[in-house]
Amino acid sequence: GLTASAVAAYNALLVSPWVVKALYAIVSDTMPICGRRRTPYLCASALLFAAAYGTLTLPATVGQPLLVCAGLLLVHFAAAVSDVMLDSVVAERTHSQPQLATELQSLVLGFAGVVKVAAATFKGALLRAAGTRSLFGVALACSLGLLPGAAWLGERRLPAGEDRCTLGQACCSNAASGAPIFRLAQFLSLVGAASACGIFLIDDVWWGPPAVAAPAVLLICAACWHYEGQVSPTLARASIFTFLSGALQPQLIVLFKFYKETDDNCSPAEPIPGLHPLPCFSSEFVGMLDLGAEIAFLLGLVVYAEVFSGLSYRSIYYALQSLLVLVNLLDLFWVSRLNLAAGLPDALFALGAELMQPLIDDMLRIPLFALIARESPRECAGTTFAINMGLIWLGRNIGGFFGMGLLAALGGVEPPAFENIRVLVLVRSLTRALPLLLIPHLLPPGAPTDAGPATPSVSLAASDIALAETGRERRGDVDDGAGACSAGEGGGGNGASSDPSRGGVEDGSQGGYDMRPLAVPASENKE
């Protein structure tokens, strides 16, 4: 029953745990619990999952959006923490068995794909048969399975002297290797948390969210350039492009409300000529769309490898972003109901809204992740990845702010009339073209396959990392490399390891934060 603008505000709050994801890796690497860096945090996240889903299954949550939002916020927090811990374990296994790097990533993506296909197959029918709380009940049962799974990881206790807390040293030292990257992680986490909580204070007036979003865009871009530019100007430009690609495009759920099966949509008191009948897609059909999207993603990876992988960064983005604009313009044909006049079914156009658009968005991230892998400093590769994953979510939040202002300016665009929905879809489609203007200024002229100094501490090739990162980002949580500029044994993720037998660098810090002075190669700028 919430308006699209209210949903955008709540969504900004819900995804805030993902914006500060880099901090979880730093905390786990510098604050071992009972001599272990991963298992205790994973067990804690499992208990948080159970508490959150248990709360959401209670009848008292019905009709209480604040209570539901609190439960979902806890779910997102637990998911973000567990994602960091699990990706840390995968990264550590990769360092110990580098020859199996690709197989490990394929195993993770394959298993996640099987689970997502199963969920997409049955969630629609379960939702219709037993209601929303039944989905939370299934999630509760699955979350409890994380507890024995955490014990199954077999994490070894850290040797004496390596289990000390070095968080304060990591947070306060300006001489630490990768200090600019860590400062950027702190700044973006603060901005993300403030934007998520402050949106409820400014959403009463239509100009409030965009008035806050506009200076936030400038501030975040300036921070990325100031901090990451000290390490690699090319990396700074890539991060700015990552953020702006989401921030400049209004994030809305109006189309979902347009095609969803509801009483207002399917049985309006006064049908509107030229608009009704609306699509009225059932929950089962929406679930099948999700299933199709997961299958299309796997096919999209094959298409990218065969068609796009050899092109330059700019060529890839020009082609895919232009295609994304055209696919979005098809929605204008759909909401104008011209498809019915042409005898084309609504289900055909749903493939554009729910399948093609997410697929192209996913393919756009692959070369960007490859570029970040190439440009990330060795000591902070994991934190750099986490920052850019956070920038994706932060960009979506800022895009949601602009979307709230656009909705307010157009009168809300709510069912059953959906007034001005054509104008809304047209404006949203045109904003998809804005990243095209940024490509020559923020992306390098080279290609992902060019020879160059890839991240030294990462065993995976840049393209392998890109595919793995994109696959995990689709479930709302991307591998951050588990590194937090840490050089401790088992705590590095993509960072350097203090164990020489694992190909890392012995820094004498006994598993603490890497305190080596920052050395910036003069050749970091590829342009």
Coordinates of C-alpha atoms in Angstrom, one line a residue:
G1 CA 0.0 0.0 0.0
L2 CA 3.0 2.3 0.0
T3 CA 3.5 4.9 -2.8
A4 CA 6.4 4.5 -5.1
S5 CA 8.2 7.4 -3.5
A6 CA 7.8 5.9 0.0
V7 CA 9.2 2.6 -1.3
A8 CA 12.2 4.4 -2.6
A9 CA 12.8 6.0 0.8
Y10 CA 12.5 2.7 2.6
N11 CA 14.7 1.0 0.0
A12 CA 17.4 3.6 0.6
L13 CA 17.4 2.6 4.3
L14 CA 17.3 -1.1 3.6
V15 CA 20.3 -1.3 1.4
S16 CA 22.5 0.9 3.6
P17 CA 24.3 -2.2 5.1
W18 CA 25.6 -2.9 1.6
V19 CA 27.0 0.6 1.2
V20 CA 29.3 0.2 4.3
K21 CA 30.3 -3.3 3.3
A22 CA 34.0 -2.4 3.2
L23 CA 34.0 -1.8 7.0
Y24 CA 32.9 -5.4 7.7
A25 CA 36.0 -6.8 6.0
I26 CA 38.2 -4.4 7.9
V27 CA 36.6 -5.3 11.2
S28 CA 36.8 -9.1 10.7
D29 CA 40.5 -8.8 9.6
T30 CA 41.5 -6.7 12.6
M31 CA 39.3 -8.0 15.3
P32 CA 39.5 -11.8 15.6
I33 CA 37.0 -13.4 18.0
C34 CA 38.2 -16.5 19.9
G35 CA 41.2 -16.6 17.6
R36 CA 39.2 -16.8 14.4
R37 CA 38.4 -14.1 11.9
R38 CA 35.5 -15.7 9.9
T39 CA 33.5 -18.4 11.8
P40 CA 32.3 -16.2 14.8
Y41 CA 31.1 -13.5 12.4
L42 CA 29.4 -16.0 10.2
C43 CA 27.6 -17.6 13.2
A44 CA 26.5 -14.2 14.4
S45 CA 25.1 -13.4 11.0
A46 CA 23.1 -16.7 11.0
L47 CA 21.6 -15.8 14.4
L48 CA 20.7 -12.3 13.1
F49 CA 19.1 -13.9 10.0
A50 CA 17.0 -16.2 12.3
A51 CA 16.0 -13.3 14.5
A52 CA 15.0 -11.1 11.6
Y53 CA 13.0 -13.7 9.7
G54 CA 11.4 -14.9 12.9
T55 CA 10.2 -11.4 13.5
L56 CA 8.9 -11.0 10.0
T57 CA 6.8 -14.2 10.3
L58 CA 4.9 -12.8 13.3
P59 CA 1.3 -11.7 12.6
A60 CA 2.1 -8.5 14.5
T61 CA 4.2 -7.3 11.5
V62 CA 1.2 -7.1 9.2
G63 CA 0.3 -3.5 8.4
Q64 CA 3.4 -2.2 10.3
P65 CA 5.8 -0.8 7.7
L66 CA 8.3 0.4 10.3
L67 CA 8.5 -3.0 11.9
V68 CA 8.8 -4.7 8.6
C69 CA 11.5 -2.3 7.5
A70 CA 13.4 -2.9 10.7
G71 CA 13.3 -6.7 10.1
L72 CA 14.4 -6.3 6.5
L73 CA 17.2 -4.0 7.5
L74 CA 18.5 -6.6 9.9
V75 CA 18.2 -9.2 7.0
H76 CA 20.3 -7.0 4.7
F77 CA 22.9 -6.4 7.5
A78 CA 23.2 -10.1 8.2
A79 CA 23.4 -10.9 4.5
A80 CA 26.2 -8.3 3.9
V81 CA 28.2 -9.6 6.9
S82 CA 27.9 -13.3 5.9
D83 CA 28.8 -12.4 2.3
V84 CA 32.0 -10.8 3.4
M85 CA 32.9 -13.8 5.6
L86 CA 32.1 -16.4 2.9
D87 CA 33.9 -14.5 0.2
S88 CA 36.9 -14.3 2.6
V89 CA 37.1 -18.0 2.9
V90 CA 36.9 -18.5 -0.9
A91 CA 39.7 -15.9 -1.3
E92 CA 41.8 -17.7 1.2
R93 CA 41.3 -21.1 -0.5
T94 CA 42.2 -19.4 -3.8
H95 CA 45.5 -18.1 -2.3
S96 CA 46.3 -21.6 -1.0
Q97 CA 45.3 -23.4 -4.3
P98 CA 45.8 -20.8 -7.1
Q99 CA 45.6 -23.4 -9.8
L100 CA 42.0 -24.0 -8.8
A101 CA 41.0 -20.4 -8.8
T102 CA 38.6 -20.5 -11.7
E103 CA 37.1 -23.8 -10.5
L104 CA 36.4 -22.4 -7.1
Q105 CA 34.7 -19.3 -8.5
S106 CA 32.7 -21.5 -10.9
L107 CA 31.6 -23.7 -8.0
V108 CA 30.4 -20.8 -6.0
L109 CA 28.5 -19.2 -9.0
G110 CA 27.1 -22.6 -10.1
F111 CA 25.7 -23.5 -6.6
A112 CA 24.3 -20.0 -6.2
G113 CA 22.7 -20.3 -9.6
V114 CA 21.0 -23.6 -8.7
V115 CA 19.6 -22.1 -5.5
K116 CA 18.3 -19.0 -7.3
V117 CA 16.7 -21.0 -10.0
A118 CA 14.9 -23.2 -7.4
A119 CA 13.7 -20.1 -5.5
A120 CA 12.5 -18.4 -8.6
T121 CA 10.6 -21.5 -9.6
F122 CA 8.6 -22.0 -6.4
K123 CA 8.4 -18.6 -4.8
G124 CA 5.4 -17.4 -6.9
A125 CA 3.3 -20.4 -6.2
L126 CA 4.2 -20.4 -2.5
L127 CA 3.4 -16.7 -2.2
R128 CA -0.1 -17.2 -3.7
A129 CA -0.8 -20.4 -1.7
A130 CA 0.5 -19.3 1.8
G131 CA 1.2 -15.6 1.7
T132 CA 4.3 -13.5 2.2
R133 CA 5.0 -14.8 5.7
S134 CA 5.5 -18.3 4.3
L135 CA 8.5 -17.0 2.3
F136 CA 9.9 -15.6 5.5
G137 CA 9.3 -18.9 7.2
V138 CA 11.3 -20.8 4.6
A139 CA 14.1 -18.2 4.8
L140 CA 14.1 -18.7 8.6
A141 CA 14.7 -22.5 8.2
C142 CA 17.4 -21.9 5.7
S143 CA 19.2 -19.3 7.9
L144 CA 19.5 -21.9 10.7
G145 CA 21.4 -24.1 8.2
L146 CA 24.3 -21.6 8.3
L147 CA 25.2 -22.6 11.8
P148 CA 26.4 -26.1 11.0
G149 CA 27.8 -24.8 7.8
A150 CA 30.0 -22.3 9.7
A151 CA 31.5 -25.2 11.7
W152 CA 32.0 -27.1 8.5
L153 CA 34.4 -24.4 7.2
G154 CA 37.1 -25.8 9.5
E155 CA 38.8 -22.4 10.2
R156 CA 41.9 -22.9 12.2
R157 CA 42.6 -20.9 15.3
L158 CA 45.2 -18.1 14.8
P159 CA 48.6 -18.7 16.4
A160 CA 49.4 -16.8 19.6
G161 CA 50.2 -13.2 18.9
E162 CA 48.2 -13.0 15.7
D163 CA 44.8 -13.0 17.4
R164 CA 45.3 -9.5 18.8
C165 CA 43.0 -6.6 17.9
T166 CA 44.6 -4.1 15.6
L167 CA 41.5 -2.1 14.6
G168 CA 42.5 1.1 16.3
Q169 CA 45.9 1.0 14.6
A170 CA 44.2 0.5 11.2
C171 CA 41.7 3.3 11.7
C172 CA 44.1 5.9 13.0
S173 CA 47.4 5.4 11.1
N174 CA 47.9 7.7 8.1
A175 CA 51.2 6.0 7.2
A176 CA 49.6 2.6 6.6
S177 CA 49.8 1.2 3.1
G178 CA 46.6 2.0 1.4
A179 CA 45.6 4.7 3.8
P180 CA 43.8 6.8 1.2
I181 CA 41.7 3.8 0.2
F182 CA 40.7 3.2 3.8
R183 CA 39.9 6.8 4.3
L184 CA 37.6 6.8 1.3
A185 CA 35.9 3.7 2.7
Q186 CA 35.2 5.5 6.0
F187 CA 33.9 8.6 4.2
L188 CA 31.6 6.7 1.8
S189 CA 30.2 4.6 4.7
L190 CA 29.4 7.8 6.6
V191 CA 27.7 9.4 3.6
G192 CA 25.8 6.2 2.8
A193 CA 24.5 5.9 6.4
A194 CA 23.6 9.5 6.6
S195 CA 21.7 9.5 3.3
A196 CA 19.8 6.3 4.2
C197 CA 18.6 7.7 7.6
G198 CA 18.2 11.3 6.6
I199 CA 15.8 10.6 3.7
F200 CA 12.9 10.4 6.0
L201 CA 13.5 13.9 7.2
I202 CA 13.4 15.5 3.8
D203 CA 10.8 13.5 1.9
D204 CA 7.8 15.7 2.9
V205 CA 8.6 18.2 0.1
W206 CA 9.1 17.3 -3.5
W207 CA 12.4 19.2 -3.8
G208 CA 14.0 17.8 -0.6
P209 CA 15.5 14.5 -1.9
P210 CA 16.9 15.9 -5.2
A211 CA 18.2 19.0 -3.3
V212 CA 20.3 16.7 -1.1
A213 CA 21.2 14.3 -3.9
A214 CA 22.8 17.0 -6.1
P215 CA 25.5 18.2 -3.8
A216 CA 26.0 14.6 -2.6
V217 CA 26.9 13.6 -6.1
L218 CA 29.6 16.3 -6.3
L219 CA 30.9 15.5 -2.9
I220 CA 31.3 11.8 -3.5
C221 CA 32.9 12.3 -6.9
A222 CA 35.4 14.7 -5.4
A223 CA 36.2 12.3 -2.6
C224 CA 36.8 9.4 -5.0
W225 CA 39.2 11.6 -7.0
H226 CA 41.0 13.0 -3.9
Y227 CA 41.6 9.7 -2.3
E228 CA 41.8 7.1 -5.1
G229 CA 43.6 9.6 -7.3
Q230 CA 46.6 9.3 -5.0
V231 CA 46.8 5.6 -5.8
S232 CA 45.7 5.5 -9.5
P233 CA 43.9 8.3 -11.5
T234 CA 42.4 5.6 -13.8
L235 CA 41.0 3.8 -10.7
A236 CA 39.5 7.0 -9.5
R237 CA 37.8 7.7 -12.8
A238 CA 36.4 4.1 -12.9
S239 CA 35.0 4.5 -9.4
I240 CA 33.4 7.8 -10.4
F241 CA 31.9 6.2 -13.4
T242 CA 30.6 3.3 -11.3
F243 CA 28.8 5.8 -9.0
L244 CA 27.5 8.1 -11.6
S245 CA 26.0 5.3 -13.7
G246 CA 23.6 4.6 -11.0
A247 CA 23.1 8.1 -9.5
L248 CA 22.1 9.8 -12.7
Q249 CA 19.4 7.3 -13.5
P250 CA 16.2 7.6 -11.4
Q251 CA 15.5 4.3 -9.6
L252 CA 11.8 3.6 -9.6
I253 CA 9.3 0.7 -9.0
V254 CA 6.5 2.3 -10.9
L255 CA 6.6 -0.4 -13.7
F256 CA 6.3 -3.1 -11.1
K257 CA 3.1 -1.5 -9.7
F258 CA 1.9 -1.1 -13.3
Y259 CA 2.0 -4.7 -14.2
K260 CA 1.4 -6.3 -10.8
E261 CA -1.9 -8.2 -10.2
T262 CA -3.9 -6.0 -7.8
D263 CA -7.6 -5.1 -7.4
D264 CA -6.9 -1.5 -8.5
N265 CA -5.1 -2.8 -11.7
C266 CA -7.4 -5.7 -12.6
S267 CA -10.8 -4.4 -11.5
P268 CA -10.7 -0.6 -11.5
A269 CA -13.9 1.2 -10.5
E270 CA -13.7 3.3 -13.7
P271 CA -11.5 1.9 -16.5
I272 CA -9.5 4.5 -18.2
P273 CA -9.5 4.4 -22.1
G274 CA -6.1 4.0 -23.5
L275 CA -4.7 2.6 -20.3
H276 CA -6.8 -0.3 -19.1
P277 CA -6.7 -3.2 -19.2
L278 CA -3.4 -3.4 -17.4
P279 CA -1.1 -6.4 -17.6
C280 CA -2.1 -7.9 -14.2
F281 CA 0.7 -10.4 -14.1
S282 CA 0.3 -13.1 -11.4
S283 CA 2.9 -13.9 -8.8
E284 CA 3.6 -17.2 -10.6
F285 CA 4.4 -15.3 -13.8
V286 CA 6.6 -12.8 -12.0
G287 CA 8.4 -15.8 -10.5
M288 CA 8.9 -17.2 -14.0
L289 CA 10.4 -13.9 -15.1
D290 CA 12.9 -14.2 -12.3
L291 CA 13.7 -17.7 -13.4
G292 CA 14.2 -16.5 -17.0
A293 CA 16.5 -13.7 -15.8
E294 CA 18.8 -16.2 -14.0
I295 CA 19.0 -18.3 -17.1
A296 CA 19.5 -15.3 -19.3
F297 CA 22.4 -14.2 -17.1
L298 CA 24.3 -17.4 -17.7
L299 CA 23.7 -17.1 -21.4
G300 CA 24.8 -13.4 -21.2
L301 CA 28.1 -14.4 -19.8
V302 CA 28.7 -16.6 -22.8
V303 CA 27.7 -13.8 -25.2
Y304 CA 30.0 -11.4 -23.5
A305 CA 32.9 -13.8 -23.7
E306 CA 32.3 -14.5 -27.3
V307 CA 31.3 -11.1 -28.6
F308 CA 32.5 -8.3 -26.3
S309 CA 35.5 -9.5 -24.4
G310 CA 38.0 -8.5 -27.1
L311 CA 36.6 -4.9 -27.6
S312 CA 37.8 -1.8 -25.8
Y313 CA 36.2 -0.5 -22.7
R314 CA 34.7 2.4 -24.5
S315 CA 33.3 0.2 -27.4
I316 CA 31.7 -2.2 -24.9
Y317 CA 30.0 0.6 -23.0
Y318 CA 28.9 2.5 -26.1
A319 CA 27.3 -0.7 -27.5
L320 CA 25.6 -2.0 -24.3
Q321 CA 24.5 1.4 -22.9
S322 CA 22.9 2.3 -26.3
L323 CA 21.1 -1.0 -26.3
L324 CA 19.9 -0.3 -22.8
V325 CA 18.4 3.0 -23.9
L326 CA 16.5 1.3 -26.7
V327 CA 15.2 -1.5 -24.4
N328 CA 14.0 1.2 -22.0
L329 CA 12.2 3.0 -24.8
L330 CA 10.3 -0.1 -25.5
D331 CA 8.6 0.4 -22.1
L332 CA 7.2 3.7 -23.4
F333 CA 5.5 1.7 -26.2
W334 CA 4.2 -0.7 -23.5
V335 CA 2.8 1.8 -21.0
S336 CA 1.2 3.7 -23.9
R337 CA -0.7 0.4 -24.6
L338 CA 0.3 0.6 -28.2
N339 CA 1.3 -3.0 -28.1
L340 CA -2.4 -4.0 -27.6
A341 CA -3.3 -2.0 -30.7
A342 CA -0.6 -3.8 -32.6
G343 CA -1.8 -7.2 -31.3
L344 CA 1.4 -7.8 -29.2
P345 CA 0.9 -9.5 -25.7
D346 CA 2.0 -7.8 -22.5
A347 CA 4.1 -10.7 -21.6
L348 CA 6.4 -10.0 -24.5
F349 CA 7.2 -6.5 -23.2
A350 CA 7.7 -7.8 -19.6
L351 CA 10.8 -9.5 -21.0
G352 CA 12.3 -6.1 -21.6
A353 CA 11.4 -4.7 -18.1
E354 CA 12.4 -7.7 -16.1
L355 CA 14.8 -9.6 -18.2
M356 CA 16.7 -7.6 -20.8
Q357 CA 17.3 -4.5 -18.6
P358 CA 18.9 -6.4 -15.7
L359 CA 20.8 -8.6 -18.1
I360 CA 22.4 -5.6 -19.8
D361 CA 23.1 -3.9 -16.5
D362 CA 25.0 -7.1 -15.4
M363 CA 27.0 -7.3 -18.6
L364 CA 28.0 -3.6 -18.2
R365 CA 29.6 -4.4 -14.9
I366 CA 31.9 -7.1 -16.2
P367 CA 34.5 -4.9 -18.0
L368 CA 34.3 -2.4 -15.1
F369 CA 35.2 -5.0 -12.6
A370 CA 38.0 -6.1 -14.9
L371 CA 39.3 -2.6 -14.9
I372 CA 39.1 -2.3 -11.1
A373 CA 41.0 -5.6 -10.8
R374 CA 43.7 -4.3 -13.0
E375 CA 44.1 -1.0 -11.2
S376 CA 43.6 -2.0 -7.6
P377 CA 46.7 -1.6 -5.4
R378 CA 48.1 -4.9 -4.1
E379 CA 47.8 -4.0 -0.4
C380 CA 44.2 -3.0 -0.7
A381 CA 42.6 -4.9 -3.5
G382 CA 39.8 -6.3 -1.4
T383 CA 38.9 -3.0 0.2
T384 CA 39.0 -1.3 -3.3
F385 CA 36.5 -3.9 -4.6
A386 CA 34.3 -3.4 -1.5
I387 CA 34.3 0.4 -2.1
N388 CA 33.2 0.0 -5.7
M389 CA 30.4 -2.4 -4.7
G390 CA 29.3 0.1 -2.1
L391 CA 29.4 2.8 -4.8
I392 CA 27.0 0.7 -6.9
W393 CA 24.5 0.7 -4.0
L394 CA 25.2 4.3 -3.0
G395 CA 24.6 5.3 -6.6
R396 CA 21.3 3.5 -6.6
N397 CA 20.3 5.3 -3.4
I398 CA 21.1 8.7 -4.9
G399 CA 19.2 7.7 -8.1
G400 CA 16.3 6.9 -5.8
F401 CA 16.4 10.4 -4.4
F402 CA 16.2 11.9 -7.9
G403 CA 13.4 9.4 -8.7
M404 CA 11.4 10.6 -5.6
G405 CA 11.7 14.2 -6.8
L406 CA 10.6 13.2 -10.3
L407 CA 7.6 11.3 -9.0
A408 CA 6.6 14.2 -6.9
A409 CA 6.9 16.7 -9.8
L410 CA 4.7 14.4 -11.9
G411 CA 2.0 14.0 -9.2
G412 CA 3.0 10.6 -7.8
V413 CA 2.2 8.3 -10.8
E414 CA 0.1 6.0 -8.7
P415 CA -2.6 3.3 -9.5
P416 CA -5.1 3.0 -10.9
A417 CA -4.8 6.0 -13.2
F418 CA -1.0 6.1 -13.4
E419 CA -1.1 9.7 -14.5
N420 CA 1.9 10.9 -16.4
I421 CA 3.4 7.4 -16.6
R422 CA 4.4 8.0 -20.2
V423 CA 6.3 11.2 -19.3
L424 CA 8.0 9.3 -16.4
V425 CA 9.1 6.4 -18.6
L426 CA 10.4 8.8 -21.3
V427 CA 12.5 10.8 -18.8
R428 CA 13.8 7.6 -17.2
S429 CA 14.7 6.2 -20.6
L430 CA 16.6 9.4 -21.7
T431 CA 18.6 9.4 -18.4
R432 CA 19.9 6.0 -19.5
A433 CA 21.8 7.8 -22.2
L434 CA 23.7 10.1 -19.7
P435 CA 26.5 7.5 -19.1
L436 CA 27.3 7.7 -22.8
L437 CA 28.5 11.3 -22.2
L438 CA 30.8 10.1 -19.5
I439 CA 32.5 7.3 -21.4
P440 CA 35.2 9.3 -23.2
H441 CA 36.1 11.2 -20.0
L442 CA 36.1 8.4 -17.4
L443 CA 37.0 5.2 -19.1
P444 CA 40.4 4.4 -20.6
P445 CA 40.9 3.7 -24.3
G446 CA 42.3 0.2 -23.7
A447 CA 40.6 -3.2 -23.6
P448 CA 40.1 -5.7 -20.7
T449 CA 42.4 -8.1 -22.6
D450 CA 45.3 -5.6 -23.0
A451 CA 48.6 -6.6 -21.4
G452 CA 49.3 -4.5 -18.3
P453 CA 50.1 -4.6 -14.6
A454 CA 47.1 -6.6 -13.2
T455 CA 46.7 -6.7 -9.4
P456 CA 49.8 -8.5 -8.2
S457 CA 48.3 -10.1 -5.2
V458 CA 45.3 -11.6 -7.0
S459 CA 45.6 -15.1 -8.4
L460 CA 42.6 -14.7 -10.7
A461 CA 42.9 -13.1 -14.1
A462 CA 41.0 -9.8 -14.4
S463 CA 38.3 -11.4 -16.5
D464 CA 37.8 -14.3 -14.0
I465 CA 37.4 -11.8 -11.2
A466 CA 34.9 -9.7 -13.3
L467 CA 32.7 -12.7 -14.0
A468 CA 32.8 -13.8 -10.3
E469 CA 32.0 -10.3 -9.0
T470 CA 29.2 -9.8 -11.4
G471 CA 27.6 -13.2 -10.5
R472 CA 27.6 -12.4 -6.8
E473 CA 26.5 -8.8 -7.3
R474 CA 23.3 -10.1 -8.8
R475 CA 22.2 -11.6 -5.5
G476 CA 22.8 -8.2 -3.9
D477 CA 26.1 -9.1 -2.5
V478 CA 29.4 -8.9 -4.3
D479 CA 32.7 -10.5 -3.4
D480 CA 34.7 -7.8 -1.9
G481 CA 37.8 -9.9 -1.9
A482 CA 37.6 -10.0 1.9
G483 CA 40.7 -7.9 2.0
A484 CA 40.8 -4.9 4.2
C485 CA 44.4 -3.8 3.5
S486 CA 45.3 -6.7 5.9
A487 CA 48.4 -8.7 5.7
G488 CA 47.6 -11.2 8.3
E489 CA 47.6 -14.9 7.6
G490 CA 44.2 -15.9 6.3
G491 CA 42.9 -12.4 6.7
G492 CA 43.9 -10.9 3.5
G493 CA 41.4 -11.9 0.9
N494 CA 42.9 -10.2 -2.1
G495 CA 45.4 -8.4 0.2
A496 CA 48.9 -9.6 0.8
S497 CA 49.4 -12.5 3.1
S498 CA 51.9 -12.6 5.9
D499 CA 52.6 -16.3 5.2
P500 CA 55.4 -16.5 2.7
S501 CA 54.4 -20.0 1.7
R502 CA 51.1 -18.6 0.3
G503 CA 52.8 -16.1 -2.0
G504 CA 52.3 -13.2 0.3
V505 CA 54.6 -10.6 1.8
E506 CA 56.1 -11.0 5.3
D507 CA 55.7 -7.6 7.0
G508 CA 56.3 -8.6 10.5
S509 CA 53.0 -7.3 11.7
Q510 CA 51.9 -10.7 13.2
G511 CA 48.6 -10.8 11.4
G512 CA 47.8 -7.1 12.0
Y513 CA 47.0 -4.3 9.7
D514 CA 49.6 -3.7 7.0
M515 CA 51.6 -0.7 8.2
R516 CA 54.1 -0.4 5.3
P517 CA 54.4 3.0 3.7
L518 CA 52.4 3.6 0.6
A519 CA 54.4 3.4 -2.6
V520 CA 52.6 4.7 -5.7
P521 CA 54.1 3.6 -9.0
A522 CA 54.5 6.4 -11.4
S523 CA 53.0 4.4 -14.2
E524 CA 49.6 3.8 -12.6
N525 CA 47.8 6.2 -15.0
K526 CA 47.2 4.1 -18.1
E527 CA 46.0 7.0 -20.0

